[in-house]
Coordinates of C-alpha atoms and ligand atoms in Angstrom, one line a residue:
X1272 CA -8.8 27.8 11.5
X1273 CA -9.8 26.9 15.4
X1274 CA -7.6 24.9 17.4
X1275 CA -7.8 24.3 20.9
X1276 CA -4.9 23.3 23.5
X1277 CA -4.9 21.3 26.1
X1278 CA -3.3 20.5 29.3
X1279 CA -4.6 17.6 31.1
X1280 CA -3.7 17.1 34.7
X1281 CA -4.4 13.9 36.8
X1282 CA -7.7 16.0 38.3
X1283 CA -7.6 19.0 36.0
X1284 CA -8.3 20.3 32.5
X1285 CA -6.9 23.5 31.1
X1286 CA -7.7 24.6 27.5
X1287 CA -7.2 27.8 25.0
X1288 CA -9.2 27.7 22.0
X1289 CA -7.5 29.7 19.3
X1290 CA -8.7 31.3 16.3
X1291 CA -5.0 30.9 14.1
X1292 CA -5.7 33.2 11.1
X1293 CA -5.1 35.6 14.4
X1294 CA -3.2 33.8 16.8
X1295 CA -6.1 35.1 19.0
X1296 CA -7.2 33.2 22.3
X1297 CA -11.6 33.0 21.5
X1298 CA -11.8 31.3 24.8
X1299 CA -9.9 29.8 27.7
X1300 CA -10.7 27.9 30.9
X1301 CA -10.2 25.3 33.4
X1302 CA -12.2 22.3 34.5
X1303 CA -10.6 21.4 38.2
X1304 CA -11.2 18.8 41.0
X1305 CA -12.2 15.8 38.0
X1306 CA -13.0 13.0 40.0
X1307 CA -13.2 14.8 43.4
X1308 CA -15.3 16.8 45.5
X1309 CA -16.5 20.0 44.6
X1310 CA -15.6 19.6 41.1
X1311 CA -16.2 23.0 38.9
X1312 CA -15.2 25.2 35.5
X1313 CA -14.9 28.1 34.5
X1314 CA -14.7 29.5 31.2
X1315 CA -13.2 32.9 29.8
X1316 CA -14.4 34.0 26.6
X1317 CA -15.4 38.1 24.9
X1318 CA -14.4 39.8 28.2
X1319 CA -16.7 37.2 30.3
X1320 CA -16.0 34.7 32.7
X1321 CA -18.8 32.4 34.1
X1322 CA -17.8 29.8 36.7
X1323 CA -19.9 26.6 37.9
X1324 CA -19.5 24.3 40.5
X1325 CA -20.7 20.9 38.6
X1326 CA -20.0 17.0 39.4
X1327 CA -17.5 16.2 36.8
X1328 CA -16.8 12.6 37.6
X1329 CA -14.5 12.3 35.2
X1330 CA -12.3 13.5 31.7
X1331 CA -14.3 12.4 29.6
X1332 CA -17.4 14.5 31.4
X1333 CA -15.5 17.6 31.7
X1334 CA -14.4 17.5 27.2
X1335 CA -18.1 16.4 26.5
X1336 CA -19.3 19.9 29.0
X1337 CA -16.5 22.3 27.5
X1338 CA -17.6 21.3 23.8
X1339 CA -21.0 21.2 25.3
X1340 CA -20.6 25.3 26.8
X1341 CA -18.7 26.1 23.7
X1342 CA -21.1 25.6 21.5
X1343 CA -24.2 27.1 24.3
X1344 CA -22.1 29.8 24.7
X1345 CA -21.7 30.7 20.9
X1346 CA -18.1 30.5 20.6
X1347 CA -18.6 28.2 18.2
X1348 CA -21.2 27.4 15.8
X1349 CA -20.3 23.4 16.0
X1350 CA -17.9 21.3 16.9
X1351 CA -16.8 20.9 13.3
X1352 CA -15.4 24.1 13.5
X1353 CA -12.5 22.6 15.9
X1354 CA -10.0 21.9 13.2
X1355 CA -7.2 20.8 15.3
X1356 CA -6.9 19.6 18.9
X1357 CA -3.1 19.6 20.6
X1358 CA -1.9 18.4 23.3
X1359 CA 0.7 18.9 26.5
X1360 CA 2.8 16.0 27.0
X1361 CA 5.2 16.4 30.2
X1362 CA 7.4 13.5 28.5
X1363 CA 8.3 12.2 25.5
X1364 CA 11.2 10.4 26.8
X1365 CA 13.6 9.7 24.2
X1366 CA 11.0 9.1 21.8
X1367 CA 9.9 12.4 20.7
X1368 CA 12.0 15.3 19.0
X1369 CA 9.1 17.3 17.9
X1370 CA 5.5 17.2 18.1
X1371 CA 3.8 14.5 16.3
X1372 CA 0.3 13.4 15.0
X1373 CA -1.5 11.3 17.8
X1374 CA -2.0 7.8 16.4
X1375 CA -2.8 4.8 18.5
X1376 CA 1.1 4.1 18.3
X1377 CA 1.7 7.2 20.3
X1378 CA -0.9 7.2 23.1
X1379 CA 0.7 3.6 23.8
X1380 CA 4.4 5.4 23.7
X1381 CA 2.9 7.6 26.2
X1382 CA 2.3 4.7 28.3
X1383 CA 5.1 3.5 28.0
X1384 CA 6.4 6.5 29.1
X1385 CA 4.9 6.7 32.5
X1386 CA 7.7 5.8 34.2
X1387 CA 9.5 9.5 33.3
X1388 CA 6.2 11.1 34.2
X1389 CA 4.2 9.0 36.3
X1390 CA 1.7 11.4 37.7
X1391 CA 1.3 13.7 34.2
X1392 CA 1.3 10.8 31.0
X1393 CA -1.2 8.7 32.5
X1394 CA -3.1 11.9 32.9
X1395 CA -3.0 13.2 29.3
X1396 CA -3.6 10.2 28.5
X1397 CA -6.7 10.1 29.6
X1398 CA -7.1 13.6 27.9
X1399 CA -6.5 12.4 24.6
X1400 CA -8.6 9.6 25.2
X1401 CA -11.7 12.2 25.9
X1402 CA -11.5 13.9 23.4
X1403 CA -11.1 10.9 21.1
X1404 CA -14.6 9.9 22.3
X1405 CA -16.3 13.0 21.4
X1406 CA -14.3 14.2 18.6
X1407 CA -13.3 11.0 16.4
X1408 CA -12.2 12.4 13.5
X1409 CA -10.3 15.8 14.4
X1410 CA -6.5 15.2 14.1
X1411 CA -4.7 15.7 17.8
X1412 CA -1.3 16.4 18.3
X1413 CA 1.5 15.9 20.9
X1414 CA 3.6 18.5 22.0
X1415 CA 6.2 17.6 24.4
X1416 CA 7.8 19.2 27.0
X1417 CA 10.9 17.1 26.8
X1418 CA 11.4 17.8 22.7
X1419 CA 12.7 21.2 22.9
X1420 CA 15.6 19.5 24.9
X1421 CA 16.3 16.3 22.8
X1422 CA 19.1 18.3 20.5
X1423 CA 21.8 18.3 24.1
X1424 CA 25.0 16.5 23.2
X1425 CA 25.5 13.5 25.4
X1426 CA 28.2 15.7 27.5
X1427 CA 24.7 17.8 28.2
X1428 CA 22.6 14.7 28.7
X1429 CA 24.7 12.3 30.1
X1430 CA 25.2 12.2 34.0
X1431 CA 28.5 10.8 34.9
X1432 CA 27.1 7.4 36.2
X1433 CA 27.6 3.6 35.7
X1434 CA 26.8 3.9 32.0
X1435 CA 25.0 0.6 32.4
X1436 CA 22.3 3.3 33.9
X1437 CA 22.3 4.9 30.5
X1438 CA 21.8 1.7 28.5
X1439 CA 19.7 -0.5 30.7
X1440 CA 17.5 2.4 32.0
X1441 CA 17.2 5.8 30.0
X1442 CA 18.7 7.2 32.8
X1443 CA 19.9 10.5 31.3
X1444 CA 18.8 14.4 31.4
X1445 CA 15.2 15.0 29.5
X1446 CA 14.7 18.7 30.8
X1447 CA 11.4 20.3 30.9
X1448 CA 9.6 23.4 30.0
X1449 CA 10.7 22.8 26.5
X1450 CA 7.6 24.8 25.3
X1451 CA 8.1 27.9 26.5
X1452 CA 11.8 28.0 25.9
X1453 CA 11.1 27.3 22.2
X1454 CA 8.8 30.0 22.1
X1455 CA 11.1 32.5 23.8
X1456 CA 14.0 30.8 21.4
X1457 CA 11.4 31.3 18.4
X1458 CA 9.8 35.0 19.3
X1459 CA 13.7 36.6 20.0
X1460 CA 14.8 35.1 16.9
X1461 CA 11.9 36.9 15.4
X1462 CA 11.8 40.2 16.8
X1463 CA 15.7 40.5 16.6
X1464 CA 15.8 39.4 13.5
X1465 CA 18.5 36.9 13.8
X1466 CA 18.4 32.4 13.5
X1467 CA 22.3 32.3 15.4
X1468 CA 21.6 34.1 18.9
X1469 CA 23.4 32.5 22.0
X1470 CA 20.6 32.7 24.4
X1471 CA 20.1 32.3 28.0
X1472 CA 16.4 31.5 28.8
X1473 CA 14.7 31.6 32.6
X1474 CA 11.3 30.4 32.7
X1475 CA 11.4 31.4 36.5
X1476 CA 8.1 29.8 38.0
X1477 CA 6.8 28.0 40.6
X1478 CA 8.7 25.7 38.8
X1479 CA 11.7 27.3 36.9
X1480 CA 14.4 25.9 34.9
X1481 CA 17.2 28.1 32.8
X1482 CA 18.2 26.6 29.3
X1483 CA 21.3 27.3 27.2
X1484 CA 20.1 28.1 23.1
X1485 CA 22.3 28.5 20.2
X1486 CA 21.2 29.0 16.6
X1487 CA 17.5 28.1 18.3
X1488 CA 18.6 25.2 19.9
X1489 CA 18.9 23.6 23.1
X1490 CA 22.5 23.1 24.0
X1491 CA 21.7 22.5 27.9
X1492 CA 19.1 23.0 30.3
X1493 CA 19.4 22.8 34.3
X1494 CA 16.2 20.4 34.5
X1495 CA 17.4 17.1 35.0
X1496 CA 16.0 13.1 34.7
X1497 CA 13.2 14.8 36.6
X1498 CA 12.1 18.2 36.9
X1499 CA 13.6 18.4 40.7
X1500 CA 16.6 18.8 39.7
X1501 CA 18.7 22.5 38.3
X1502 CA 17.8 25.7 40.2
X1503 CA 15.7 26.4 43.7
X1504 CA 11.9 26.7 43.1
X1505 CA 8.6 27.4 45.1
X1506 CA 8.6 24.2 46.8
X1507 CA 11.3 21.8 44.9
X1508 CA 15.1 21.7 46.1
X1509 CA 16.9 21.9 42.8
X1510 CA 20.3 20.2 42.6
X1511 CA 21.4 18.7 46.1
X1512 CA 23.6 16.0 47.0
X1513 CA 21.5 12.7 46.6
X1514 CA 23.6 10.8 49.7
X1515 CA 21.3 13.4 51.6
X1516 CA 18.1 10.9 50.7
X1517 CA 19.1 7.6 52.5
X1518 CA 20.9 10.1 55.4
X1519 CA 17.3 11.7 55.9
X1520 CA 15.5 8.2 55.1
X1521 CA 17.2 6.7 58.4
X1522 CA 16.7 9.5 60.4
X1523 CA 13.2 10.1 59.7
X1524 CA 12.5 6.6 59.5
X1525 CA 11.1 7.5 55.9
X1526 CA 11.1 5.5 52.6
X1527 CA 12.8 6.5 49.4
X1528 CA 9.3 8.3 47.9
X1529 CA 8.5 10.5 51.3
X1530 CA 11.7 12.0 51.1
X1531 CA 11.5 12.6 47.3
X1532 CA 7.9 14.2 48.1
X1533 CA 10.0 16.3 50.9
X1534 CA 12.1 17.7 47.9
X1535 CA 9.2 18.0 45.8
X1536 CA 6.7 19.5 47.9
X1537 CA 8.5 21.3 50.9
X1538 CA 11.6 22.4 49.6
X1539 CA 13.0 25.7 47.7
X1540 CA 10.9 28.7 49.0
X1541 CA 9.0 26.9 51.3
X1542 CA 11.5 25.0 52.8
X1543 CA 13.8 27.4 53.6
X1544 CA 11.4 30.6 54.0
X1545 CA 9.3 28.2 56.4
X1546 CA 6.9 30.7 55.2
X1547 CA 5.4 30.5 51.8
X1548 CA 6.1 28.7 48.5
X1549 CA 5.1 32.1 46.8
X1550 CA 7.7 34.4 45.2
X1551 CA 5.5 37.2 46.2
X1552 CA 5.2 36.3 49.7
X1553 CA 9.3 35.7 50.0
X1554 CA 9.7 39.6 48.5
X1555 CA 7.3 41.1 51.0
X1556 CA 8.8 38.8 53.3
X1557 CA 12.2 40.7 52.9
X1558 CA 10.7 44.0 52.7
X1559 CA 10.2 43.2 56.1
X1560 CA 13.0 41.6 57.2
X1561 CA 11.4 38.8 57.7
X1562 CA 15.6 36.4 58.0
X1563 CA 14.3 33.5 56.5
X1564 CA 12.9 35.1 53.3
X1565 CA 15.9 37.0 53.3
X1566 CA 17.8 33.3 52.9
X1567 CA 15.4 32.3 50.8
X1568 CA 15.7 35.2 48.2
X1569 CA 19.4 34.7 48.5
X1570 CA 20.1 31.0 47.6
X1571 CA 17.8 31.2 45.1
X1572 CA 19.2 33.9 43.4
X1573 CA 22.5 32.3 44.2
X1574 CA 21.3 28.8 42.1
X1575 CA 19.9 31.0 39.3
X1576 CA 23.3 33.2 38.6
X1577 CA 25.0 29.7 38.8
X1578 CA 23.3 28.3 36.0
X1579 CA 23.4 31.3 34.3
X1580 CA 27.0 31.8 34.3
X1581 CA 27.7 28.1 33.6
X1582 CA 25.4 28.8 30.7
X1583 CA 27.8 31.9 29.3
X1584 CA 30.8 29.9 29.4
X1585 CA 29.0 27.0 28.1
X1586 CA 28.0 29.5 24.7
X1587 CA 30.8 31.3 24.7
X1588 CA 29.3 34.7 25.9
X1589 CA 25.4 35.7 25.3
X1590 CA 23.6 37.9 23.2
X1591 CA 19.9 37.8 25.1
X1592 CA 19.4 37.1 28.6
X1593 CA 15.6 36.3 28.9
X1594 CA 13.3 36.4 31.5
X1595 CA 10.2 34.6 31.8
X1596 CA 6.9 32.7 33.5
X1597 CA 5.5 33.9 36.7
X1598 CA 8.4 35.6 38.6
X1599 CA 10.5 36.1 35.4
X1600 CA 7.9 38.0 33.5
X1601 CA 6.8 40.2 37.3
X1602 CA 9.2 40.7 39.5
X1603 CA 11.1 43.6 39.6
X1604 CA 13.4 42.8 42.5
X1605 CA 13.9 39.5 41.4
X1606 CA 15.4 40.4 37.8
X1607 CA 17.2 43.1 39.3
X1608 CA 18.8 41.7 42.3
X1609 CA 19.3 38.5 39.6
X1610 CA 21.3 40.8 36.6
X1611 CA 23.5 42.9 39.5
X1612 CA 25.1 39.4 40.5
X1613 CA 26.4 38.9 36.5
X1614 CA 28.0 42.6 36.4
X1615 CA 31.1 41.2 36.5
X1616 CA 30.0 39.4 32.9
X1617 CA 28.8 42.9 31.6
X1618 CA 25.6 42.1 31.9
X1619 CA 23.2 45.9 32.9
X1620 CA 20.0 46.3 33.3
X1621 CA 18.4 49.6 32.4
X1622 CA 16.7 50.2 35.8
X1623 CA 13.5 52.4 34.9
X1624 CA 12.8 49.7 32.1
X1625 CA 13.3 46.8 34.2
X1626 CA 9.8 48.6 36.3
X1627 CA 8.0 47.1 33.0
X1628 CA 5.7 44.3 34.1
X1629 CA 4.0 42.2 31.5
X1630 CA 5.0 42.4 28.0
X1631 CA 7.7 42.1 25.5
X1632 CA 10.4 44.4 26.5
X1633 CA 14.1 45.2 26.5
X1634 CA 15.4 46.0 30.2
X1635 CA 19.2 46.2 29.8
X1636 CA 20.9 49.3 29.4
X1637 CA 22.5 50.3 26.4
X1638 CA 26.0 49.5 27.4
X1639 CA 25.1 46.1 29.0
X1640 CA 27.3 43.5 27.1
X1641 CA 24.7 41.1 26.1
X1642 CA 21.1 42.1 25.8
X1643 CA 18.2 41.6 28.3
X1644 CA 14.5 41.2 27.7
X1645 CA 11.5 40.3 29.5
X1646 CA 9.2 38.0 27.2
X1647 CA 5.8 36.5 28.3
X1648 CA 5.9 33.2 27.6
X1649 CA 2.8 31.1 26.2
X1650 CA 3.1 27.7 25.8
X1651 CA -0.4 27.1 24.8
X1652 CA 0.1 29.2 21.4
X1653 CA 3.0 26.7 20.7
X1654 CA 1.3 24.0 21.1
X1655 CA -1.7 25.2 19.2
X1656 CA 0.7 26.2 16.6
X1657 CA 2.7 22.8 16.1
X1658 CA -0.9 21.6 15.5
X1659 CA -2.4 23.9 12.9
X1660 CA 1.5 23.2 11.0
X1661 CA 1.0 19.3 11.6
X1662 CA -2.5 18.6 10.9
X1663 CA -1.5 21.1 7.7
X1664 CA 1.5 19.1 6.5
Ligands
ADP1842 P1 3.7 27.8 37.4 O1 3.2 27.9 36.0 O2 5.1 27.1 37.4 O3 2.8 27.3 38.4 P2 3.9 30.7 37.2 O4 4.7 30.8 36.0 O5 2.5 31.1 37.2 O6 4.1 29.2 37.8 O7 4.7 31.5 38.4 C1 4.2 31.4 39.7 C2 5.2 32.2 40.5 O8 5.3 33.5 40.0 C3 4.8 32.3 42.0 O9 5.9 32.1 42.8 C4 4.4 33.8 42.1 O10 4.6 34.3 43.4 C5 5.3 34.4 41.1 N1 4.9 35.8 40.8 C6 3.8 36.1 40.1 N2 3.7 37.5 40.1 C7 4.7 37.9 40.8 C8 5.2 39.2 41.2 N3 4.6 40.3 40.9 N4 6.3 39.3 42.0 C9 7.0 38.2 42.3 N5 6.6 36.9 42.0 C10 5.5 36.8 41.3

């Protein structure tokens, strides 16, 4: 069976199309600037990659030209042979503890929902809504980043507010990259052949967020009522003391929102490097000594250990330690400067593995007290395989 997954941004389109009898990825691609200038695709399919600069006014354009080029391109024969079509939702609020079927109940909930998520719903929104158009009978399905995350005790969930907050406003912890840590949660389960492992996952991104898993699932996770909040990233803060916002707002002669965007989108890396946003840029940054980078490598390792230690307690110990996403799944320096900070929990890494870059693998050594493994994450195989299991059900 073919399914296809998508992510729909507010001016972008990503999508895998996967053949499931394999899990195999038939073709890939991203439609970008939707709605802007300079609007273009490309597509990856058999080894190939052809790229187009095209007006794609907007979503509904872009779905009717990638089912257009699939079929041109002979990836598929027609578009009946899409079985399936699932979607990324960013939230799913309190609504959603697993993926579901998209009915017309659902796309409202997602409305509804903007509020949580206010520059992603509306956008796959109108995703779902494109694809509706063209393909009016293939069953779509939700898969939500927040769902992963909806099985934290309120001790987890609950900040220690007015609990008015709580009751009048949903304002509680939803987490984020749900997706992946499933899959990482799902695939070590798998491979290690065990349901009850305590594990400690770190998607470590551009955005990154560390998640405490027991018996597969999601005891706590350091993204917050927003993803701003839990460890330093590329360009977002993390966890600071909110009486800094009205301090900075008067000083700066700012509103609430521009200093939000200031924690958003020049904070973490950026903000503190002054240099670059990039993990890559920080590590060559400190390979030449470059203060700043040096900082920045240093408080966001510090924030990472944090969690990650907060995390042991939290389980009781930890059998896998996981690293994943951009700088997880790369970084050599990062994971190693990262696991020499938790000796003192018994965690080791095995330094010649730890040189592996892509790829399942285990990097701890063999008398590290819990176990450590690098695992590519990919969140668009999850989604496409909550699909094929709903649209099968
Ligand atoms: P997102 O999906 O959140 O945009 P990714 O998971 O693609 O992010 O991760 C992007 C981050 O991964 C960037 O900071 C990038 O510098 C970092 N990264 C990728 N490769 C490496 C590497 N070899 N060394 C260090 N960081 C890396």
């Amino acid at each position: 069976m073919k399914i296809m997954s998508i992510n729909a941004g507010s001016s972008s389109l990503k999508f895998s199309l996967f053949d499931m009898d394999k899990e195999e990825v038939l073709a890939s691609g991203l439609f970008e600037r939707i709605g802007i200038d300079q609007s273009n695709y490309v597509i990856k399919y058999n080894g190939t990659k052809i790229k187009q600069e095209i007006d794609l006014p907007d979503h509904s354009v872009a779905v009717s030209l990638l089912l257009e080029k699939l079929v041109e391109l002979g990836i598929i024969r027609s578009l009946s042979e899409i079985d399936g079509v699932g979607h990324r939702i960013v939230s799913g609020g309190d609504y959603y503890k697993e993926s579901v079927l998209i009915t017309d109940k659902v796309i409202q909930d997602l409305i509804d929902l903007k509020d949580f998520a206010p520059l992603h719903n509306p956008a796959h929104v109108l995703g779902i809504n494109s694809f509706k158009k063209v393909l009016p009978n293939t069953p779509m399905v939700a898969v939500f980043d927040t769902a992963f995350h909806q099985t934290m005790d309120e001790v987890s969930y609950l900040y220690p507010v007015p609990y008015s907050w709580y009751e009048d406003y949903k304002v509680r912890k939803y987490g984020a990259h749900g997706t992946s840590h499933r899959y990482i949660a799902l695939t070590l389960q798998k491979e290690l052949k065990r349901d009850d492992l305590r594990i400690i996952s770190c998607h470590l991104g551009n955005g990154g967020s560390i998640t405490a898993i027991k018996d597969g699932k999601c005891i706590d996770t350091s993204m917050g009522f927003t993803p701003l909040a839990g460890i330093m990233m590329g360009t977002r803060s993390g966890d600071i003391d909110p009486s800094i916002i009205p301090f900075v707002m008067e000083k700066e002669g700012k509103n609430a929102s521009e200093v939000i965007d200031d924690l958003n989108k020049r904070s973490g890396f950026l903000g503190l490097s002054r240099y670059s946003s990039d993990a890559r840029d920080i590590v060559n940054g400190v390979l030449e000594g470059k203060e700043n980078c040096i900082l920045a490598e240093q408080k966001f390792i510090r924030t990472v250990v944090s969690y990650i230690a907060n995390y042991y307690v939290l389980l009781g110990g930890c059998d896998v330690l996981c690293f994943t996403a951009g700088i997880g799944e790369n970084s050599v320096p990062f994971r190693m400067k990262i696991v020499e900070k938790l000796a003192c929990l018994g965690f080791k890494l095995d330094i010649e593995a730890n040189q592996a870059v892509g790829g399942f693998k285990k990097i701890s050594a063999d008398d590290s007290k819990s176990l450590i493994y690098v695992l590519p994450t990919n969140e668009e195989l999850m989604i496409a395989r909550d699909t094929l299991e709903i649209i099968n059900r």
